[in-house]
Amino acid sequence: MPRPQPGAQPDNHGNRPVEFWSTAAIRSALENGDINIWKQIAAALKRDPYGRTARQVEEVLEGTRPYGISKALWEVLDRARIHLEADERAEVARHVRLLIERSGLGEQEFASRIGVSVDELSSYLDARVSPSASLMIRMRRLSDRFAKLRSRHSPNPG
């Protein structure tokens, strides 16, 4: 790792969250910090694996040999990103299921009307993959259209 510049010591650790540290402070903490400091950095990476701290850690670790704290933080970052992406796919799957339910259509009919196979729709519902943004819009429009049709044809109370 490159040496921190004079005066770039992470004396701003104090009570400030890691997310507010400078890149020089992150570098110094990785080079000179202890396990408690590294845990704080790892926790910040887990909270926001694509955020400012993650980018700073990537910058500091770029070109370092993968051992010790460098290797550990790369692994934390990789796992945090994998976990986040799985959570996002699951959230999209829940949303797709809500759109199908709202439309009142069966899965086969819904898949046909959005232009995908039942297997492809199943892969979205199982959170194995996520549909494209344009396909999500198509799903929402289909759901809106059929929800509106259903509300027009439902018996009025009273």
mmCIF file of N, CA and C in Angstrom, residues 11-138:
data_model
loop_
_atom_site.group_PDB
_atom_site.id
_atom_site.type_symbol
_atom_site.label_atom_id
_atom_site.label_comp_id
_atom_site.label_asym_id
_atom_site.label_seq_id
_atom_site.Cartn_x
_atom_site.Cartn_y
_atom_site.Cartn_z
ATOM 1 N N ASP A 11 -6.602 10.952 12.528
ATOM 2 C CA ASP A 11 -6.916 11.470 13.847
ATOM 3 C C ASP A 11 -8.371 11.908 13.920
ATOM 4 N N ASN A 12 -9.054 11.852 12.778
ATOM 5 C CA ASN A 12 -10.465 12.198 12.779
ATOM 6 C C ASN A 12 -11.333 10.984 13.064
ATOM 7 N N HIS A 13 -10.709 9.859 13.483
ATOM 8 C CA HIS A 13 -11.509 8.685 13.851
ATOM 9 C C HIS A 13 -12.510 9.091 14.910
ATOM 10 N N GLY A 14 -11.958 9.488 16.039
ATOM 11 C CA GLY A 14 -12.785 9.921 17.157
ATOM 12 C C GLY A 14 -14.146 9.276 17.169
ATOM 13 N N ASN A 15 -15.138 10.109 17.176
ATOM 14 C CA ASN A 15 -16.515 9.633 17.191
ATOM 15 C C ASN A 15 -17.163 9.713 15.821
ATOM 16 N N ARG A 16 -16.406 10.118 14.819
ATOM 17 C CA ARG A 16 -16.980 10.255 13.480
ATOM 18 C C ARG A 16 -17.172 8.882 12.857
ATOM 19 N N PRO A 17 -18.316 8.655 12.223
ATOM 20 C CA PRO A 17 -18.517 7.383 11.523
ATOM 21 C C PRO A 17 -17.515 7.235 10.383
ATOM 22 N N VAL A 18 -17.157 6.006 10.085
ATOM 23 C CA VAL A 18 -16.192 5.700 9.023
ATOM 24 C C VAL A 18 -16.607 6.358 7.708
ATOM 25 N N GLU A 19 -17.904 6.431 7.467
ATOM 26 C CA GLU A 19 -18.406 7.001 6.214
ATOM 27 C C GLU A 19 -17.966 8.442 5.990
ATOM 28 N N PHE A 20 -17.501 9.120 7.039
ATOM 29 C CA PHE A 20 -17.077 10.513 6.914
ATOM 30 C C PHE A 20 -15.565 10.682 6.912
ATOM 31 N N TRP A 21 -14.833 9.585 6.957
ATOM 32 C CA TRP A 21 -13.382 9.666 6.944
ATOM 33 C C TRP A 21 -12.884 9.990 5.541
ATOM 34 N N SER A 22 -11.743 10.650 5.491
ATOM 35 C CA SER A 22 -11.098 10.912 4.201
ATOM 36 C C SER A 22 -10.451 9.622 3.701
ATOM 37 N N THR A 23 -10.099 9.611 2.435
ATOM 38 C CA THR A 23 -9.403 8.446 1.875
ATOM 39 C C THR A 23 -8.060 8.260 2.568
ATOM 40 N N ALA A 24 -7.386 9.356 2.876
ATOM 41 C CA ALA A 24 -6.104 9.260 3.587
ATOM 42 C C ALA A 24 -6.294 8.634 4.967
ATOM 43 N N ALA A 25 -7.380 8.975 5.638
ATOM 44 C CA ALA A 25 -7.650 8.391 6.956
ATOM 45 C C ALA A 25 -7.948 6.899 6.834
ATOM 46 N N ILE A 26 -8.671 6.520 5.795
ATOM 47 C CA ILE A 26 -8.949 5.092 5.553
ATOM 48 C C ILE A 26 -7.628 4.364 5.308
ATOM 49 N N ARG A 27 -6.785 4.952 4.452
ATOM 50 C CA ARG A 27 -5.482 4.336 4.141
ATOM 51 C C ARG A 27 -4.661 4.149 5.416
ATOM 52 N N SER A 28 -4.587 5.192 6.212
ATOM 53 C CA SER A 28 -3.817 5.126 7.447
ATOM 54 C C SER A 28 -4.392 4.079 8.403
ATOM 55 N N ALA A 29 -5.709 4.011 8.488
ATOM 56 C CA ALA A 29 -6.352 3.032 9.372
ATOM 57 C C ALA A 29 -6.059 1.609 8.916
ATOM 58 N N LEU A 30 -6.037 1.389 7.607
ATOM 59 C CA LEU A 30 -5.743 0.046 7.097
ATOM 60 C C LEU A 30 -4.289 -0.324 7.348
ATOM 61 N N GLU A 31 -3.405 0.659 7.259
ATOM 62 C CA GLU A 31 -1.980 0.384 7.454
ATOM 63 C C GLU A 31 -1.591 0.318 8.920
ATOM 64 N N ASN A 32 -2.194 1.162 9.740
ATOM 65 C CA ASN A 32 -1.733 1.311 11.121
ATOM 66 C C ASN A 32 -2.785 0.992 12.170
ATOM 67 N N GLY A 33 -4.001 0.737 11.734
ATOM 68 C CA GLY A 33 -5.086 0.537 12.686
ATOM 69 C C GLY A 33 -5.045 -0.824 13.350
ATOM 70 N N ASP A 34 -5.970 -1.008 14.256
ATOM 71 C CA ASP A 34 -6.075 -2.293 14.937
ATOM 72 C C ASP A 34 -7.377 -2.974 14.520
ATOM 73 N N ILE A 35 -7.640 -4.115 15.099
ATOM 74 C CA ILE A 35 -8.800 -4.914 14.721
ATOM 75 C C ILE A 35 -10.111 -4.158 14.919
ATOM 76 N N ASN A 36 -10.203 -3.330 15.951
ATOM 77 C CA ASN A 36 -11.440 -2.577 16.195
ATOM 78 C C ASN A 36 -11.709 -1.566 15.085
ATOM 79 N N ILE A 37 -10.661 -0.918 14.616
ATOM 80 C CA ILE A 37 -10.804 0.031 13.507
ATOM 81 C C ILE A 37 -11.207 -0.725 12.242
ATOM 82 N N TRP A 38 -10.563 -1.850 11.985
ATOM 83 C CA TRP A 38 -10.877 -2.638 10.789
ATOM 84 C C TRP A 38 -12.313 -3.154 10.831
ATOM 85 N N LYS A 39 -12.792 -3.492 12.028
ATOM 86 C CA LYS A 39 -14.187 -3.934 12.171
ATOM 87 C C LYS A 39 -15.150 -2.802 11.814
ATOM 88 N N GLN A 40 -14.796 -1.582 12.205
ATOM 89 C CA GLN A 40 -15.641 -0.429 11.861
ATOM 90 C C GLN A 40 -15.709 -0.249 10.348
ATOM 91 N N ILE A 41 -14.565 -0.401 9.698
ATOM 92 C CA ILE A 41 -14.520 -0.263 8.241
ATOM 93 C C ILE A 41 -15.327 -1.389 7.598
ATOM 94 N N ALA A 42 -15.151 -2.618 8.082
ATOM 95 C CA ALA A 42 -15.898 -3.759 7.537
ATOM 96 C C ALA A 42 -17.401 -3.554 7.716
ATOM 97 N N ALA A 43 -17.813 -3.037 8.864
ATOM 98 C CA ALA A 43 -19.237 -2.782 9.103
ATOM 99 C C ALA A 43 -19.774 -1.739 8.123
ATOM 100 N N ALA A 44 -18.981 -0.708 7.838
ATOM 101 C CA ALA A 44 -19.399 0.313 6.868
ATOM 102 C C ALA A 44 -19.540 -0.292 5.476
ATOM 103 N N LEU A 45 -18.638 -1.204 5.120
ATOM 104 C CA LEU A 45 -18.723 -1.873 3.818
ATOM 105 C C LEU A 45 -19.991 -2.711 3.725
ATOM 106 N N LYS A 46 -20.339 -3.381 4.805
ATOM 107 C CA LYS A 46 -21.552 -4.209 4.816
ATOM 108 C C LYS A 46 -22.809 -3.353 4.723
ATOM 109 N N ARG A 47 -22.791 -2.188 5.375
ATOM 110 C CA ARG A 47 -23.957 -1.297 5.337
ATOM 111 C C ARG A 47 -24.202 -0.740 3.946
ATOM 112 N N ASP A 48 -23.128 -0.425 3.235
ATOM 113 C CA ASP A 48 -23.267 0.234 1.928
ATOM 114 C C ASP A 48 -22.139 -0.221 1.009
ATOM 115 N N PRO A 49 -22.284 -1.413 0.407
ATOM 116 C CA PRO A 49 -21.183 -1.995 -0.364
ATOM 117 C C PRO A 49 -20.841 -1.275 -1.674
ATOM 118 N N TYR A 50 -21.627 -0.286 -2.049
ATOM 119 C CA TYR A 50 -21.293 0.511 -3.234
ATOM 120 C C TYR A 50 -21.115 1.978 -2.875
ATOM 121 N N GLY A 51 -21.070 2.279 -1.595
ATOM 122 C CA GLY A 51 -21.001 3.660 -1.135
ATOM 123 C C GLY A 51 -19.601 4.246 -1.143
ATOM 124 N N ARG A 52 -19.514 5.421 -0.563
ATOM 125 C CA ARG A 52 -18.268 6.190 -0.553
ATOM 126 C C ARG A 52 -17.131 5.420 0.116
ATOM 127 N N THR A 53 -17.396 4.838 1.280
ATOM 128 C CA THR A 53 -16.341 4.109 1.989
ATOM 129 C C THR A 53 -15.873 2.919 1.172
ATOM 130 N N ALA A 54 -16.804 2.219 0.536
ATOM 131 C CA ALA A 54 -16.429 1.074 -0.302
ATOM 132 C C ALA A 54 -15.512 1.530 -1.437
ATOM 133 N N ARG A 55 -15.837 2.650 -2.046
ATOM 134 C CA ARG A 55 -14.999 3.172 -3.139
ATOM 135 C C ARG A 55 -13.625 3.589 -2.617
ATOM 136 N N GLN A 56 -13.595 4.179 -1.440
ATOM 137 C CA GLN A 56 -12.311 4.574 -0.852
ATOM 138 C C GLN A 56 -11.458 3.341 -0.554
ATOM 139 N N VAL A 57 -12.069 2.316 0.019
ATOM 140 C CA VAL A 57 -11.329 1.089 0.332
ATOM 141 C C VAL A 57 -10.813 0.460 -0.954
ATOM 142 N N GLU A 58 -11.649 0.422 -1.994
ATOM 143 C CA GLU A 58 -11.191 -0.113 -3.288
ATOM 144 C C GLU A 58 -9.972 0.654 -3.786
ATOM 145 N N GLU A 59 -10.040 1.977 -3.686
ATOM 146 C CA GLU A 59 -8.926 2.811 -4.145
ATOM 147 C C GLU A 59 -7.652 2.512 -3.360
ATOM 148 N N VAL A 60 -7.777 2.403 -2.055
ATOM 149 C CA VAL A 60 -6.616 2.149 -1.204
ATOM 150 C C VAL A 60 -6.053 0.751 -1.459
ATOM 151 N N LEU A 61 -6.929 -0.229 -1.628
ATOM 152 C CA LEU A 61 -6.478 -1.615 -1.780
ATOM 153 C C LEU A 61 -6.036 -1.962 -3.199
ATOM 154 N N GLU A 62 -6.397 -1.133 -4.159
ATOM 155 C CA GLU A 62 -6.037 -1.406 -5.550
ATOM 156 C C GLU A 62 -4.530 -1.622 -5.670
ATOM 157 N N GLY A 63 -4.159 -2.725 -6.234
ATOM 158 C CA GLY A 63 -2.750 -3.022 -6.459
ATOM 159 C C GLY A 63 -2.027 -3.613 -5.261
ATOM 160 N N THR A 64 -2.727 -3.819 -4.150
ATOM 161 C CA THR A 64 -2.067 -4.431 -2.992
ATOM 162 C C THR A 64 -2.063 -5.943 -3.143
ATOM 163 N N ARG A 65 -1.176 -6.574 -2.440
ATOM 164 C CA ARG A 65 -1.147 -8.038 -2.436
ATOM 165 C C ARG A 65 -2.312 -8.549 -1.597
ATOM 166 N N PRO A 66 -2.985 -9.594 -2.071
ATOM 167 C CA PRO A 66 -4.173 -10.083 -1.356
ATOM 168 C C PRO A 66 -3.830 -10.934 -0.135
ATOM 169 N N TYR A 67 -3.405 -10.304 0.931
ATOM 170 C CA TYR A 67 -3.181 -11.029 2.183
ATOM 171 C C TYR A 67 -3.507 -10.104 3.343
ATOM 172 N N GLY A 68 -3.677 -10.695 4.504
ATOM 173 C CA GLY A 68 -3.945 -9.912 5.702
ATOM 174 C C GLY A 68 -5.242 -9.139 5.606
ATOM 175 N N ILE A 69 -5.216 -7.921 6.123
ATOM 176 C CA ILE A 69 -6.422 -7.101 6.159
ATOM 177 C C ILE A 69 -6.897 -6.761 4.754
ATOM 178 N N SER A 70 -5.980 -6.627 3.798
ATOM 179 C CA SER A 70 -6.380 -6.341 2.417
ATOM 180 C C SER A 70 -7.275 -7.446 1.883
ATOM 181 N N LYS A 71 -6.832 -8.674 2.041
ATOM 182 C CA LYS A 71 -7.617 -9.812 1.563
ATOM 183 C C LYS A 71 -8.954 -9.888 2.296
ATOM 184 N N ALA A 72 -8.925 -9.694 3.597
ATOM 185 C CA ALA A 72 -10.154 -9.776 4.394
ATOM 186 C C ALA A 72 -11.173 -8.727 3.951
ATOM 187 N N LEU A 73 -10.724 -7.500 3.713
ATOM 188 C CA LEU A 73 -11.661 -6.450 3.316
ATOM 189 C C LEU A 73 -12.189 -6.659 1.903
ATOM 190 N N TRP A 74 -11.355 -7.186 0.990
ATOM 191 C CA TRP A 74 -11.860 -7.525 -0.345
ATOM 192 C C TRP A 74 -12.971 -8.563 -0.227
ATOM 193 N N GLU A 75 -12.764 -9.566 0.643
ATOM 194 C CA GLU A 75 -13.772 -10.614 0.832
ATOM 195 C C GLU A 75 -15.048 -10.051 1.452
ATOM 196 N N VAL A 76 -14.906 -9.167 2.431
ATOM 197 C CA VAL A 76 -16.080 -8.528 3.041
ATOM 198 C C VAL A 76 -16.854 -7.767 1.975
ATOM 199 N N LEU A 77 -16.149 -7.017 1.158
ATOM 200 C CA LEU A 77 -16.789 -6.224 0.115
ATOM 201 C C LEU A 77 -17.479 -7.118 -0.907
ATOM 202 N N ASP A 78 -16.806 -8.164 -1.364
ATOM 203 C CA ASP A 78 -17.411 -9.092 -2.331
ATOM 204 C C ASP A 78 -18.671 -9.733 -1.760
ATOM 205 N N ARG A 79 -18.580 -10.224 -0.538
ATOM 206 C CA ARG A 79 -19.742 -10.889 0.078
ATOM 207 C C ARG A 79 -20.887 -9.915 0.316
ATOM 208 N N ALA A 80 -20.572 -8.716 0.735
ATOM 209 C CA ALA A 80 -21.616 -7.714 0.973
ATOM 210 C C ALA A 80 -22.343 -7.382 -0.326
ATOM 211 N N ARG A 81 -21.601 -7.293 -1.411
ATOM 212 C CA ARG A 81 -22.229 -6.999 -2.705
ATOM 213 C C ARG A 81 -23.082 -8.168 -3.187
ATOM 214 N N ILE A 82 -22.597 -9.376 -3.005
ATOM 215 C CA ILE A 82 -23.373 -10.561 -3.389
ATOM 216 C C ILE A 82 -24.670 -10.616 -2.581
ATOM 217 N N HIS A 83 -24.573 -10.364 -1.285
ATOM 218 C CA HIS A 83 -25.746 -10.389 -0.409
ATOM 219 C C HIS A 83 -26.742 -9.292 -0.801
ATOM 220 N N LEU A 84 -26.247 -8.092 -1.062
ATOM 221 C CA LEU A 84 -27.108 -6.982 -1.465
ATOM 222 C C LEU A 84 -27.837 -7.312 -2.763
ATOM 223 N N GLU A 85 -27.118 -7.845 -3.734
ATOM 224 C CA GLU A 85 -27.736 -8.182 -5.016
ATOM 225 C C GLU A 85 -28.804 -9.256 -4.849
ATOM 226 N N ALA A 86 -28.579 -10.240 -3.983
ATOM 227 C CA ALA A 86 -29.590 -11.270 -3.714
ATOM 228 C C ALA A 86 -30.823 -10.644 -3.059
ATOM 229 N N ASP A 87 -30.607 -9.732 -2.116
ATOM 230 C CA ASP A 87 -31.727 -9.037 -1.473
ATOM 231 C C ASP A 87 -32.520 -8.217 -2.488
ATOM 232 N N GLU A 88 -31.819 -7.561 -3.397
ATOM 233 C CA GLU A 88 -32.499 -6.756 -4.414
ATOM 234 C C GLU A 88 -33.304 -7.636 -5.362
ATOM 235 N N ARG A 89 -32.742 -8.790 -5.757
ATOM 236 C CA ARG A 89 -33.499 -9.713 -6.618
ATOM 237 C C ARG A 89 -34.748 -10.217 -5.903
ATOM 238 N N ALA A 90 -34.634 -10.491 -4.606
ATOM 239 C CA ALA A 90 -35.792 -10.946 -3.831
ATOM 240 C C ALA A 90 -36.858 -9.851 -3.752
ATOM 241 N N GLU A 91 -36.431 -8.615 -3.601
ATOM 242 C CA GLU A 91 -37.381 -7.500 -3.563
ATOM 243 C C GLU A 91 -38.091 -7.350 -4.903
ATOM 244 N N VAL A 92 -37.348 -7.471 -5.993
ATOM 245 C CA VAL A 92 -37.955 -7.408 -7.326
ATOM 246 C C VAL A 92 -38.940 -8.562 -7.494
ATOM 247 N N ALA A 93 -38.573 -9.755 -7.036
ATOM 248 C CA ALA A 93 -39.462 -10.920 -7.143
ATOM 249 C C ALA A 93 -40.780 -10.656 -6.410
ATOM 250 N N ARG A 94 -40.709 -10.072 -5.211
ATOM 251 C CA ARG A 94 -41.939 -9.743 -4.472
ATOM 252 C C ARG A 94 -42.787 -8.747 -5.253
ATOM 253 N N HIS A 95 -42.143 -7.786 -5.865
ATOM 254 C CA HIS A 95 -42.869 -6.776 -6.637
ATOM 255 C C HIS A 95 -43.535 -7.407 -7.862
ATOM 256 N N VAL A 96 -42.816 -8.283 -8.560
ATOM 257 C CA VAL A 96 -43.390 -8.964 -9.731
ATOM 258 C C VAL A 96 -44.603 -9.782 -9.295
ATOM 259 N N ARG A 97 -44.486 -10.493 -8.173
ATOM 260 C CA ARG A 97 -45.611 -11.294 -7.676
ATOM 261 C C ARG A 97 -46.816 -10.402 -7.375
ATOM 262 N N LEU A 98 -46.587 -9.240 -6.775
ATOM 263 C CA LEU A 98 -47.686 -8.306 -6.498
ATOM 264 C C LEU A 98 -48.349 -7.830 -7.789
ATOM 265 N N LEU A 99 -47.549 -7.568 -8.811
ATOM 266 C CA LEU A 99 -48.111 -7.134 -10.092
ATOM 267 C C LEU A 99 -48.981 -8.225 -10.706
ATOM 268 N N ILE A 100 -48.528 -9.464 -10.621
ATOM 269 C CA ILE A 100 -49.314 -10.587 -11.154
ATOM 270 C C ILE A 100 -50.623 -10.712 -10.378
ATOM 271 N N GLU A 101 -50.536 -10.705 -9.053
ATOM 272 C CA GLU A 101 -51.741 -10.836 -8.226
ATOM 273 C C GLU A 101 -52.717 -9.702 -8.494
ATOM 274 N N ARG A 102 -52.214 -8.505 -8.606
ATOM 275 C CA ARG A 102 -53.056 -7.334 -8.853
ATOM 276 C C ARG A 102 -53.764 -7.423 -10.197
ATOM 277 N N SER A 103 -53.076 -8.010 -11.179
ATOM 278 C CA SER A 103 -53.677 -8.128 -12.513
ATOM 279 C C SER A 103 -54.824 -9.132 -12.534
ATOM 280 N N GLY A 104 -54.777 -10.110 -11.638
ATOM 281 C CA GLY A 104 -55.792 -11.159 -11.637
ATOM 282 C C GLY A 104 -55.530 -12.246 -12.662
ATOM 283 N N LEU A 105 -54.437 -12.144 -13.386
ATOM 284 C CA LEU A 105 -54.090 -13.139 -14.403
ATOM 285 C C LEU A 105 -53.297 -14.277 -13.769
ATOM 286 N N GLY A 106 -53.370 -15.446 -14.395
ATOM 287 C CA GLY A 106 -52.507 -16.541 -13.986
ATOM 288 C C GLY A 106 -51.094 -16.285 -14.499
ATOM 289 N N GLU A 107 -50.138 -17.016 -13.958
ATOM 290 C CA GLU A 107 -48.740 -16.808 -14.351
ATOM 291 C C GLU A 107 -48.518 -17.056 -15.838
ATOM 292 N N GLN A 108 -49.143 -18.083 -16.378
ATOM 293 C CA GLN A 108 -48.949 -18.399 -17.799
ATOM 294 C C GLN A 108 -49.478 -17.272 -18.683
ATOM 295 N N GLU A 109 -50.676 -16.775 -18.375
ATOM 296 C CA GLU A 109 -51.265 -15.681 -19.152
ATOM 297 C C GLU A 109 -50.446 -14.399 -18.987
ATOM 298 N N PHE A 110 -50.023 -14.120 -17.771
ATOM 299 C CA PHE A 110 -49.222 -12.927 -17.508
ATOM 300 C C PHE A 110 -47.922 -12.990 -18.307
ATOM 301 N N ALA A 111 -47.249 -14.134 -18.246
ATOM 302 C CA ALA A 111 -45.987 -14.307 -18.983
ATOM 303 C C ALA A 111 -46.207 -14.077 -20.470
ATOM 304 N N SER A 112 -47.257 -14.672 -21.002
ATOM 305 C CA SER A 112 -47.545 -14.535 -22.434
ATOM 306 C C SER A 112 -47.764 -13.072 -22.813
ATOM 307 N N ARG A 113 -48.498 -12.363 -21.986
ATOM 308 C CA ARG A 113 -48.843 -10.970 -22.309
ATOM 309 C C ARG A 113 -47.675 -10.000 -22.136
ATOM 310 N N ILE A 114 -46.635 -10.407 -21.423
ATOM 311 C CA ILE A 114 -45.446 -9.538 -21.335
ATOM 312 C C ILE A 114 -44.345 -10.016 -22.277
ATOM 313 N N GLY A 115 -44.607 -11.128 -22.975
ATOM 314 C CA GLY A 115 -43.665 -11.585 -23.997
ATOM 315 C C GLY A 115 -42.514 -12.426 -23.490
ATOM 316 N N VAL A 116 -42.723 -13.156 -22.386
ATOM 317 C CA VAL A 116 -41.681 -14.054 -21.884
ATOM 318 C C VAL A 116 -42.273 -15.443 -21.679
ATOM 319 N N SER A 117 -41.406 -16.423 -21.569
ATOM 320 C CA SER A 117 -41.864 -17.784 -21.294
ATOM 321 C C SER A 117 -42.235 -17.913 -19.816
ATOM 322 N N VAL A 118 -43.001 -18.946 -19.511
ATOM 323 C CA VAL A 118 -43.351 -19.220 -18.118
ATOM 324 C C VAL A 118 -42.082 -19.496 -17.310
ATOM 325 N N ASP A 119 -41.124 -20.198 -17.920
ATOM 326 C CA ASP A 119 -39.860 -20.473 -17.224
ATOM 327 C C ASP A 119 -39.115 -19.181 -16.888
ATOM 328 N N GLU A 120 -39.124 -18.248 -17.826
ATOM 329 C CA GLU A 120 -38.445 -16.976 -17.571
ATOM 330 C C GLU A 120 -39.143 -16.205 -16.450
ATOM 331 N N LEU A 121 -40.474 -16.179 -16.484
ATOM 332 C CA LEU A 121 -41.216 -15.520 -15.409
ATOM 333 C C LEU A 121 -40.919 -16.200 -14.072
ATOM 334 N N SER A 122 -40.840 -17.516 -14.072
ATOM 335 C CA SER A 122 -40.513 -18.257 -12.845
ATOM 336 C C SER A 122 -39.141 -17.868 -12.312
ATOM 337 N N SER A 123 -38.190 -17.633 -13.213
ATOM 338 C CA SER A 123 -36.846 -17.243 -12.757
ATOM 339 C C SER A 123 -36.873 -15.874 -12.074
ATOM 340 N N TYR A 124 -37.805 -14.999 -12.482
ATOM 341 C CA TYR A 124 -37.962 -13.708 -11.800
ATOM 342 C C TYR A 124 -38.614 -13.907 -10.433
ATOM 343 N N LEU A 125 -39.636 -14.774 -10.396
ATOM 344 C CA LEU A 125 -40.368 -15.016 -9.150
ATOM 345 C C LEU A 125 -39.522 -15.752 -8.118
ATOM 346 N N ASP A 126 -38.572 -16.555 -8.589
ATOM 347 C CA ASP A 126 -37.664 -17.280 -7.696
ATOM 348 C C ASP A 126 -36.438 -16.456 -7.326
ATOM 349 N N ALA A 127 -36.333 -15.249 -7.854
ATOM 350 C CA ALA A 127 -35.222 -14.328 -7.577
ATOM 351 C C ALA A 127 -33.884 -14.861 -8.080
ATOM 352 N N ARG A 128 -33.930 -15.725 -9.107
ATOM 353 C CA ARG A 128 -32.670 -16.181 -9.702
ATOM 354 C C ARG A 128 -32.072 -15.085 -10.569
ATOM 355 N N VAL A 129 -32.921 -14.347 -11.250
ATOM 356 C CA VAL A 129 -32.506 -13.203 -12.066
ATOM 357 C C VAL A 129 -33.558 -12.114 -11.917
ATOM 358 N N SER A 130 -33.218 -10.922 -12.345
ATOM 359 C CA SER A 130 -34.173 -9.812 -12.328
ATOM 360 C C SER A 130 -34.509 -9.411 -13.751
ATOM 361 N N PRO A 131 -35.753 -9.030 -13.976
ATOM 362 C CA PRO A 131 -36.134 -8.552 -15.304
ATOM 363 C C PRO A 131 -35.510 -7.187 -15.582
ATOM 364 N N SER A 132 -35.443 -6.850 -16.843
ATOM 365 C CA SER A 132 -34.930 -5.530 -17.223
ATOM 366 C C SER A 132 -35.903 -4.451 -16.752
ATOM 367 N N ALA A 133 -35.434 -3.233 -16.723
ATOM 368 C CA ALA A 133 -36.283 -2.108 -16.327
ATOM 369 C C ALA A 133 -37.459 -1.963 -17.285
ATOM 370 N N SER A 134 -37.210 -2.129 -18.582
ATOM 371 C CA SER A 134 -38.301 -1.989 -19.548
ATOM 372 C C SER A 134 -39.346 -3.085 -19.359
ATOM 373 N N LEU A 135 -38.906 -4.286 -19.001
ATOM 374 C CA LEU A 135 -39.863 -5.364 -18.753
ATOM 375 C C LEU A 135 -40.662 -5.091 -17.476
ATOM 376 N N MET A 136 -40.047 -4.502 -16.480
ATOM 377 C CA MET A 136 -40.781 -4.128 -15.262
ATOM 378 C C MET A 136 -41.878 -3.114 -15.592
ATOM 379 N N ILE A 137 -41.576 -2.171 -16.461
ATOM 380 C CA ILE A 137 -42.584 -1.185 -16.867
ATOM 381 C C ILE A 137 -43.713 -1.877 -17.616
ATOM 382 N N ARG A 138 -43.372 -2.800 -18.494
ATOM 383 C CA ARG A 138 -44.386 -3.558 -19.239
ATOM 384 C C ARG A 138 -45.285 -4.325 -18.269
#
